[in-house]
Amino acid sequence: MKILVVDDKLSVQETLTNLLCQHGHQVDVSTNGLDAFEKAQKNDYQLYIIDHLMPLMNGVQLVKNLKQTEHCATTPVLFMTTQGISEAESLPEYTLFNDVITKPLNNEALLKKLYSLGAVPSPTEFTIIAS
């Protein structure tokens, strides 16, 4: 699976990249929504993992733009936020997200979300390899 991770924090980028690569995925990284939107227009990703608050273009605006782009519109989105699930659920754009996870990331919760989106094997088969 080809996955685009969009987050302005290096530690989050590294955590997600390491975890996804351990499961055989190809991962591209963007530090802001504008760069991510440009990459999405040039590549065919099977999953977007997008942070909420970023410079240049925030995660909500990025998701809105992706959903209006023909070849990106049906690609699943895992939305990450530090503001809590209830805050994300109150966003008018909430229905554009396939799932939401809070930060700081919890590996077990993250793996369950990735499983629900088809990016990792069954939760009973999880193996977290220390990096």
Coordinates of C-alpha atoms in Angstrom, one line a residue:
M1 CA 0.0 0.0 0.0
K2 CA 1.3 3.5 -0.9
I3 CA 0.6 5.9 2.1
L4 CA 1.1 9.6 2.5
V5 CA 1.8 10.8 6.0
V6 CA 1.3 14.5 6.6
D7 CA 2.5 16.0 9.9
D8 CA 4.8 18.9 10.7
K9 CA 6.4 17.0 13.6
L10 CA 9.5 14.9 12.8
S11 CA 8.8 12.5 15.7
V12 CA 5.3 11.6 14.4
Q13 CA 6.6 11.3 10.8
E14 CA 9.3 8.8 12.0
T15 CA 6.9 6.8 14.2
L16 CA 4.4 6.4 11.4
T17 CA 7.0 5.7 8.7
N18 CA 8.7 3.0 10.8
L19 CA 5.5 1.3 11.8
L20 CA 4.1 1.3 8.2
C21 CA 7.3 0.2 6.6
Q22 CA 7.5 -2.7 9.1
H23 CA 4.2 -3.8 7.5
G24 CA 5.5 -3.6 4.0
H25 CA 4.0 -0.2 2.9
Q26 CA 5.7 2.5 0.8
V27 CA 5.5 5.8 2.7
D28 CA 5.9 9.3 1.5
V29 CA 6.0 12.2 4.0
S30 CA 4.9 15.8 3.8
T31 CA 5.4 18.5 6.5
N32 CA 2.4 20.7 5.5
G33 CA -0.9 20.5 3.6
L34 CA 0.3 22.4 0.6
D35 CA 3.2 20.0 -0.1
A36 CA 0.9 17.0 0.6
F37 CA -1.7 18.3 -1.9
E38 CA 1.0 18.6 -4.6
K39 CA 2.2 15.1 -3.9
A40 CA -1.3 13.7 -3.9
Q41 CA -1.9 15.2 -7.3
K42 CA 1.2 13.4 -8.7
N43 CA 0.8 10.0 -7.0
D44 CA -1.8 7.4 -6.4
Y45 CA -2.0 6.8 -2.6
Q46 CA -4.2 4.2 -1.0
L47 CA -4.3 6.0 2.4
Y48 CA -3.7 9.4 3.8
I49 CA -2.7 10.0 7.4
I50 CA -3.2 13.7 8.0
D51 CA -2.5 15.9 11.0
H52 CA -5.0 18.6 11.9
L53 CA -2.9 21.6 12.7
M54 CA -0.1 22.4 10.3
P55 CA 1.5 25.4 8.6
L56 CA 0.6 26.6 5.1
M57 CA -2.6 24.5 4.8
N58 CA -4.2 22.8 7.8
G59 CA -5.4 19.2 7.7
V60 CA -9.1 20.0 7.3
Q61 CA -8.5 22.2 4.3
L62 CA -6.2 19.5 2.8
V63 CA -8.9 16.8 3.2
K64 CA -11.5 19.1 1.6
N65 CA -9.1 19.7 -1.3
L66 CA -8.4 16.0 -1.7
K67 CA -12.0 15.1 -1.7
Q68 CA -12.6 17.6 -4.5
T69 CA -9.9 16.0 -6.6
E70 CA -11.1 13.1 -8.8
H71 CA -8.4 10.6 -8.3
C72 CA -8.0 11.4 -4.5
A73 CA -11.7 11.6 -3.6
T74 CA -12.2 8.0 -2.5
T75 CA -8.9 7.5 -0.8
P76 CA -9.4 6.8 3.0
V77 CA -8.2 9.5 5.5
L78 CA -7.0 8.8 9.0
F79 CA -7.2 12.2 10.7
M80 CA -4.9 13.0 13.6
T81 CA -5.6 15.7 16.2
T82 CA -4.3 16.8 19.6
Q83 CA -7.7 18.4 20.3
G84 CA -9.6 15.3 21.1
I85 CA -12.2 13.1 19.3
S86 CA -15.2 15.2 20.4
E87 CA -13.5 18.3 18.9
A88 CA -12.9 16.6 15.6
E89 CA -16.5 15.2 15.6
S90 CA -17.8 18.8 15.9
L91 CA -16.1 19.9 12.7
P92 CA -18.5 20.3 9.8
E93 CA -15.9 18.3 7.7
Y94 CA -15.9 15.4 10.1
T95 CA -17.8 13.2 7.6
L96 CA -14.8 13.5 5.2
F97 CA -12.6 11.5 7.6
N98 CA -12.7 7.7 7.6
D99 CA -11.3 7.6 11.1
V100 CA -9.8 9.9 13.7
I101 CA -7.0 9.3 16.2
T102 CA -5.7 11.6 19.0
K103 CA -2.2 12.6 19.6
P104 CA 0.1 11.8 21.2
L105 CA -0.1 8.5 19.3
N106 CA -0.7 5.3 21.2
N107 CA 0.7 2.4 19.2
E108 CA -2.1 -0.1 20.1
A109 CA -4.8 2.4 19.2
L110 CA -2.9 3.4 16.1
L111 CA -2.6 -0.2 14.9
K112 CA -6.3 -0.8 15.5
K113 CA -7.2 2.2 13.4
L114 CA -4.7 1.1 10.6
Y115 CA -6.3 -2.4 10.7
S116 CA -9.8 -0.9 10.2
L117 CA -8.4 0.9 7.1
G118 CA -6.7 -2.2 5.8
A119 CA -3.1 -1.1 6.4
V120 CA -2.0 -3.7 8.9
P121 CA -3.0 -7.4 9.6
S122 CA -5.6 -8.5 12.1
P123 CA -5.2 -7.1 15.6
T124 CA -4.4 -10.6 16.9
E125 CA -1.4 -10.7 14.5
F126 CA 0.1 -7.4 15.6
T127 CA 3.8 -7.3 16.2
I128 CA 5.4 -4.0 17.2
I129 CA 9.1 -4.1 16.3
A130 CA 11.2 -1.8 18.3
S131 CA 13.1 0.7 16.1

